[in-house]
Tab-separated table of C-alpha atoms and ligand atoms in Angstrom:
chain	number	residue	atom	x	y	z
A	1	MET	CA	-109.837	-247.087	-77.954
A	2	SER	CA	-108.460	-248.355	-74.778
A	3	GLN	CA	-105.470	-247.183	-72.198
A	4	GLU	CA	-103.584	-250.021	-73.633
A	5	ARG	CA	-103.722	-248.796	-77.470
A	6	TRP	CA	-103.223	-245.361	-75.991
A	7	SER	CA	-99.897	-245.990	-74.525
A	8	ALA	CA	-98.665	-247.905	-77.513
A	9	VAL	CA	-99.355	-245.147	-79.658
A	10	ASP	CA	-97.392	-242.559	-77.334
A	11	GLY	CA	-94.420	-245.689	-76.959
A	12	TYR	CA	-94.371	-245.242	-81.287
A	13	ILE	CA	-94.399	-242.041	-80.926
A	14	ALA	CA	-91.494	-241.782	-78.889
A	15	GLU	CA	-89.203	-244.178	-80.458
A	16	THR	CA	-89.793	-242.842	-83.806
A	17	LEU	CA	-90.172	-239.160	-83.378
A	18	LEU	CA	-88.382	-237.999	-80.268
A	19	GLY	CA	-85.068	-241.603	-80.113
A	20	GLU	CA	-83.648	-242.162	-76.920
A	21	ASP	CA	-82.141	-239.886	-74.704
A	22	PRO	CA	-80.189	-241.041	-71.746
A	23	VAL	CA	-80.509	-237.795	-69.792
A	24	LEU	CA	-84.407	-237.443	-69.471
A	25	GLU	CA	-84.705	-241.102	-68.754
A	26	GLN	CA	-82.035	-241.099	-65.966
A	27	ALA	CA	-84.644	-237.953	-65.073
A	28	LEU	CA	-87.204	-240.338	-64.801
A	29	ALA	CA	-85.436	-243.265	-63.378
A	30	ALA	CA	-83.838	-241.018	-60.143
A	31	SER	CA	-87.424	-239.738	-59.666
A	32	VAL	CA	-88.658	-243.072	-59.375
A	33	ALA	CA	-86.047	-244.199	-56.967
A	34	ALA	CA	-86.526	-241.457	-54.773
A	35	GLY	CA	-90.163	-242.733	-54.446
A	36	LEU	CA	-91.613	-239.565	-56.590
A	37	PRO	CA	-95.248	-240.062	-58.453
A	38	ALA	CA	-95.414	-241.088	-61.855
A	39	ILE	CA	-96.726	-238.182	-63.120
A	40	ALA	CA	-94.327	-236.073	-65.082
A	41	VAL	CA	-95.559	-235.025	-68.404
A	42	SER	CA	-95.634	-238.061	-71.093
A	43	PRO	CA	-92.358	-237.487	-73.281
A	44	ALA	CA	-94.622	-236.757	-76.503
A	45	GLN	CA	-96.391	-233.581	-74.436
A	46	GLY	CA	-92.308	-233.118	-72.768
A	47	LYS	CA	-91.457	-232.833	-76.448
A	48	LEU	CA	-94.602	-230.316	-77.449
A	49	LEU	CA	-93.867	-228.553	-74.725
A	50	GLN	CA	-90.408	-227.750	-76.166
A	51	LEU	CA	-91.801	-226.714	-79.214
A	52	LEU	CA	-93.980	-224.294	-77.818
A	53	VAL	CA	-91.156	-222.794	-76.261
A	54	ARG	CA	-89.229	-222.700	-79.279
A	55	ILE	CA	-92.131	-221.494	-81.608
A	56	HIS	CA	-92.746	-218.543	-78.879
A	57	GLY	CA	-88.943	-218.041	-79.065
A	58	ALA	CA	-89.320	-217.526	-75.116
A	59	GLU	CA	-86.410	-216.504	-73.687
A	60	SER	CA	-87.854	-216.685	-69.962
A	61	VAL	CA	-90.060	-219.505	-68.264
A	62	LEU	CA	-92.055	-219.613	-65.232
A	63	GLU	CA	-93.528	-223.213	-64.163
A	64	LEU	CA	-95.831	-223.994	-61.614
A	65	GLY	CA	-94.811	-228.308	-59.859
A	66	THR	CA	-91.441	-229.023	-60.205
A	67	LEU	CA	-91.877	-232.797	-59.147
A	68	GLY	CA	-88.427	-234.208	-60.226
A	69	GLY	CA	-88.090	-231.529	-63.435
A	70	TYR	CA	-88.492	-233.969	-66.114
A	71	SER	CA	-91.017	-231.339	-67.673
A	72	THR	CA	-88.335	-228.434	-66.425
A	73	ILE	CA	-85.475	-230.413	-68.579
A	74	TRP	CA	-87.618	-230.697	-72.282
A	75	MET	CA	-88.276	-226.648	-71.956
A	76	ALA	CA	-85.068	-225.780	-70.405
A	77	ARG	CA	-83.316	-226.918	-73.498
A	78	ALA	CA	-85.344	-224.903	-75.566
A	79	LEU	CA	-83.737	-221.658	-73.948
A	80	PRO	CA	-81.617	-219.552	-76.123
A	81	PRO	CA	-78.132	-218.681	-74.304
A	82	GLY	CA	-79.095	-216.031	-72.015
A	83	GLY	CA	-82.710	-217.688	-71.305
A	84	ARG	CA	-84.259	-218.730	-67.719
A	85	LEU	CA	-86.510	-220.798	-66.356
A	86	LEU	CA	-88.032	-220.744	-62.743
A	87	SER	CA	-89.341	-223.275	-61.812
A	88	LEU	CA	-91.967	-223.603	-57.773
A	89	GLU	CA	-92.267	-226.990	-55.945
A	90	VAL	CA	-93.906	-227.391	-52.619
A	91	ASN	CA	-92.117	-230.490	-51.727
A	92	PRO	CA	-88.075	-229.713	-50.464
A	93	ALA	CA	-87.843	-233.735	-51.332
A	94	TYR	CA	-89.036	-233.235	-54.820
A	95	ALA	CA	-87.276	-230.046	-55.570
A	96	GLU	CA	-83.898	-231.870	-54.760
A	97	VAL	CA	-84.363	-235.138	-56.786
A	98	ALA	CA	-84.976	-231.890	-59.473
A	99	GLY	CA	-82.053	-229.990	-58.817
A	100	ALA	CA	-79.705	-233.515	-59.360
A	101	ASN	CA	-81.964	-233.844	-62.656
A	102	ILE	CA	-81.160	-230.133	-63.546
A	103	ALA	CA	-77.628	-230.447	-62.443
A	104	HIS	CA	-77.464	-234.036	-64.837
A	105	ALA	CA	-78.456	-231.916	-67.537
A	106	GLY	CA	-76.244	-229.414	-67.564
A	107	LEU	CA	-78.575	-226.855	-67.020
A	108	SER	CA	-78.077	-225.402	-63.374
A	109	ASP	CA	-77.114	-222.121	-64.865
A	110	CYS	CA	-80.647	-221.726	-66.567
A	111	VAL	CA	-82.877	-223.098	-64.074
A	112	GLU	CA	-83.328	-222.031	-61.038
A	113	VAL	CA	-86.238	-224.534	-58.394
A	114	ARG	CA	-87.939	-222.199	-55.792
A	115	VAL	CA	-89.438	-224.474	-52.851
A	116	GLY	CA	-92.522	-222.976	-51.157
A	117	ALA	CA	-96.435	-222.975	-52.368
A	118	ALA	CA	-96.891	-221.579	-55.397
A	119	LEU	CA	-99.602	-219.196	-54.005
A	120	GLN	CA	-97.500	-217.989	-51.876
A	121	THR	CA	-94.181	-217.856	-54.308
A	122	LEU	CA	-95.928	-215.972	-56.446
A	123	ARG	CA	-97.617	-213.105	-54.833
A	124	THR	CA	-94.182	-212.724	-53.383
A	125	LEU	CA	-92.671	-212.516	-57.594
A	126	VAL	CA	-95.752	-210.283	-58.631
A	127	GLU	CA	-94.903	-207.728	-55.244
A	128	GLN	CA	-90.817	-208.148	-56.406
A	129	ASP	CA	-91.817	-207.344	-60.167
A	130	ALA	CA	-89.705	-210.615	-60.782
A	131	GLY	CA	-91.845	-210.611	-64.148
A	132	PRO	CA	-92.327	-210.283	-67.365
A	133	PHE	CA	-91.477	-214.081	-67.887
A	134	ASP	CA	-92.482	-215.212	-71.732
A	135	LEU	CA	-94.145	-218.477	-71.102
A	136	ALA	CA	-95.958	-219.949	-68.260
A	137	PHE	CA	-96.427	-224.087	-67.624
A	138	ILE	CA	-99.120	-224.399	-65.055
A	139	ASP	CA	-99.036	-227.818	-63.606
A	140	ALA	CA	-99.025	-228.103	-59.434
A	141	ASP	CA	-102.289	-228.514	-57.278
A	142	LYS	CA	-105.327	-228.669	-59.445
A	143	GLU	CA	-107.687	-227.455	-57.477
A	144	SER	CA	-105.704	-223.648	-56.935
A	145	THR	CA	-105.756	-223.212	-60.853
A	146	PRO	CA	-107.293	-220.546	-61.596
A	147	GLU	CA	-105.607	-218.710	-58.467
A	148	TYR	CA	-102.626	-219.508	-60.825
A	149	PHE	CA	-103.864	-218.047	-64.134
A	150	THR	CA	-104.683	-215.006	-62.178
A	151	LEU	CA	-101.257	-214.186	-60.863
A	152	ALA	CA	-99.632	-215.741	-63.353
A	153	LEU	CA	-101.303	-213.681	-65.618
A	154	GLU	CA	-99.420	-210.724	-63.372
A	155	LEU	CA	-96.117	-212.315	-65.021
A	156	VAL	CA	-96.768	-213.309	-68.134
A	157	ARG	CA	-96.034	-210.416	-70.892
A	158	PRO	CA	-98.800	-209.542	-72.885
A	159	GLY	CA	-97.707	-211.300	-75.918
A	160	GLY	CA	-96.882	-214.573	-73.999
A	161	VAL	CA	-98.465	-218.106	-73.646
A	162	ILE	CA	-100.022	-219.425	-70.552
A	163	ILE	CA	-100.224	-223.724	-70.445
A	164	THR	CA	-101.711	-225.760	-68.514
A	165	ASP	CA	-101.605	-229.513	-68.149
A	166	ASN	CA	-104.846	-231.594	-66.547
A	167	VAL	CA	-107.576	-229.667	-67.192
A	168	VAL	CA	-109.856	-232.460	-68.742
A	169	ARG	CA	-109.524	-235.462	-65.753
A	170	ARG	CA	-110.746	-238.547	-67.940
A	171	GLY	CA	-113.922	-235.670	-69.129
A	172	ALA	CA	-115.034	-235.158	-65.283
A	173	ILE	CA	-114.459	-231.520	-66.776
A	174	ALA	CA	-118.159	-231.859	-68.337
A	175	ASP	CA	-119.603	-232.714	-64.932
A	176	ALA	CA	-120.885	-229.621	-63.710
A	177	GLU	CA	-122.387	-231.795	-60.746
A	178	THR	CA	-118.497	-233.043	-60.303
A	179	GLU	CA	-117.283	-233.688	-56.553
A	180	ASP	CA	-113.628	-234.373	-58.156
A	181	PRO	CA	-111.920	-231.120	-56.414
A	182	ARG	CA	-109.593	-231.230	-58.911
A	183	ALA	CA	-111.891	-230.857	-61.650
A	184	ALA	CA	-114.284	-228.307	-60.504
A	185	GLY	CA	-110.678	-226.509	-59.769
A	186	MET	CA	-110.384	-226.929	-64.116
A	187	ARG	CA	-114.359	-225.759	-64.299
A	188	ARG	CA	-113.445	-222.935	-62.157
A	189	PHE	CA	-110.435	-221.906	-64.594
A	190	HIS	CA	-112.234	-222.237	-67.836
A	191	GLU	CA	-115.265	-220.322	-66.125
A	192	LEU	CA	-112.373	-217.488	-65.734
A	193	LEU	CA	-110.903	-218.028	-69.492
A	194	ALA	CA	-114.187	-216.876	-71.124
A	195	ALA	CA	-113.305	-213.386	-71.869
A	196	ASP	CA	-115.813	-211.340	-69.414
A	197	ARG	CA	-114.416	-212.442	-66.145
A	198	LEU	CA	-111.046	-211.397	-66.678
A	199	GLY	CA	-111.610	-208.222	-68.836
A	200	ALA	CA	-112.585	-208.630	-72.127
A	201	GLY	CA	-110.444	-210.087	-74.358
A	202	ARG	CA	-107.369	-210.250	-72.103
A	203	VAL	CA	-106.902	-213.757	-72.671
A	204	SER	CA	-107.639	-215.952	-76.415
A	205	ALA	CA	-107.525	-219.788	-75.120
A	206	THR	CA	-108.646	-223.675	-76.096
A	207	THR	CA	-108.434	-226.598	-74.698
A	208	ILE	CA	-107.207	-229.860	-76.234
A	209	GLN	CA	-108.027	-233.019	-74.682
A	210	THR	CA	-105.184	-235.266	-74.868
A	211	VAL	CA	-104.747	-238.937	-74.889
A	212	GLY	CA	-101.885	-241.539	-74.028
A	213	SER	CA	-99.525	-242.989	-71.559
A	214	LYS	CA	-100.757	-241.037	-69.126
A	215	GLY	CA	-104.361	-241.416	-69.564
A	216	TYR	CA	-107.294	-239.433	-71.113
A	217	ASP	CA	-106.664	-235.560	-70.005
A	218	GLY	CA	-105.975	-232.345	-71.792
A	219	PHE	CA	-104.067	-229.201	-72.000
A	220	THR	CA	-105.293	-225.740	-72.021
A	221	VAL	CA	-102.764	-223.178	-74.309
A	222	ALA	CA	-103.861	-219.409	-73.697
A	223	LEU	CA	-102.406	-216.296	-75.184
A	224	VAL	CA	-102.087	-213.016	-73.309
A	225	GLU	CA	-103.332	-210.820	-75.715
A	226	GLU	CA	-101.294	-207.743	-76.638
A	227	VAL	CA	-104.396	-204.907	-76.287
A	228	ARG	CA	-105.532	-204.816	-73.342
A	229	SER	CA	-109.299	-203.164	-73.091
A	230	ALA	CA	-110.411	-200.646	-70.389
B	1	LIG	N1	-94.244	-230.497	-64.154
B	1	LIG	C1	-93.892	-231.685	-63.384
B	1	LIG	C2	-95.281	-232.733	-62.771
B	1	LIG	C3	-95.973	-231.656	-61.675
B	1	LIG	S1	-96.492	-232.844	-61.034
B	1	LIG	C4	-93.297	-232.741	-65.085
B	1	LIG	O1	-94.382	-232.780	-65.663
B	1	LIG	O2	-92.406	-233.415	-65.435
B	1	LIG	C5	-97.296	-232.005	-59.875
B	1	LIG	C6	-96.610	-231.238	-58.671
B	1	LIG	O3	-96.906	-230.036	-57.614
B	1	LIG	C7	-95.531	-231.969	-57.350
B	1	LIG	O4	-94.798	-231.760	-57.839
B	1	LIG	C8	-96.165	-231.360	-56.562
B	1	LIG	O5	-95.212	-231.533	-55.467
B	1	LIG	C9	-96.535	-229.750	-56.554
B	1	LIG	N2	-96.983	-229.230	-55.754
B	1	LIG	C10	-98.184	-229.510	-55.387
B	1	LIG	N3	-99.267	-228.690	-54.914
B	1	LIG	C11	-98.310	-227.529	-54.967
B	1	LIG	C12	-98.404	-225.916	-54.159
B	1	LIG	N4	-98.747	-225.600	-53.882
B	1	LIG	N5	-97.091	-225.450	-54.636
B	1	LIG	C13	-95.695	-225.670	-55.558
B	1	LIG	N6	-96.027	-227.040	-56.050
B	1	LIG	C14	-96.798	-227.564	-55.632
B	2	LIG	C1	-101.720	-236.415	-62.040
B	2	LIG	C2	-101.012	-235.823	-63.178
B	2	LIG	C3	-100.509	-234.700	-63.714
B	2	LIG	O1	-99.898	-234.103	-64.913
B	2	LIG	C4	-100.300	-234.134	-62.420
B	2	LIG	O2	-99.635	-233.199	-62.693
B	2	LIG	C5	-100.589	-234.044	-61.375
B	2	LIG	C6	-101.162	-234.731	-60.804
B	2	LIG	C7	-102.153	-237.562	-61.832
B	2	LIG	O3	-102.768	-238.176	-62.386
B	2	LIG	O4	-102.357	-237.541	-60.225
B	3	LIG	MG1	-99.734	-232.689	-64.753
């Protein structure tokens, strides 16, 4: 099956199930115009994130990797009144584009984009006891995903959900000898997810491979268990 076919199906899904969305399309257009890389989640993936926020009834969401705020807008739209989303972005120019897109979507009141390296910001959030968040979406630099997940565990409540993007990397994750540091990061992430590395039964997770307009990749969905063994 070819990339062309996967993209055609993503187009079909967007056309039939998702419909026109001028605000999200404008957010992508403004991101392209500002020179941001075209690496946001696909529309179908954005809708999945939105559905997960809704299904989970999340009122507080933590995002790592804002880019132009595309996934941010998908998720923030699912928040109930009084809900909040905090998104972390290292690149101030990207954060500025995201801020404008979020304002255009009418979401500035419930979304904050915080500029800085996510590792540092996360440590500060933990120190400040800024949680608990109901749901986290990890989508920043792939090499640091294991560290992000470990810190996110300090901020996401028991019963919360942590979703991670780009975990399969065109299949490179299955290659123990991979020289792609991003794929190696995702292998370390999976090793970490193995229950005994985090403390028995602390999270329950699976990874789903995906194809579509963004190529061949995958999402990990992890549930932070309510009952933690000592
Ligand atoms: N979630 C976005 C896409 C994010 S792309 C969407 O789907 O719409 C990855 C983002 O992570 C980029 O904007 C990149 O600048 C950011 N990033 C990379 N390293 C980072 C770091 N150390 N801390 C925070 N953000 C980082
Ligand atoms: C790429 C894709 C992503 O979804 C992301 O978050 C970062 C980078 C990429 O294809 O390079
Ligand atoms: Mg991604």
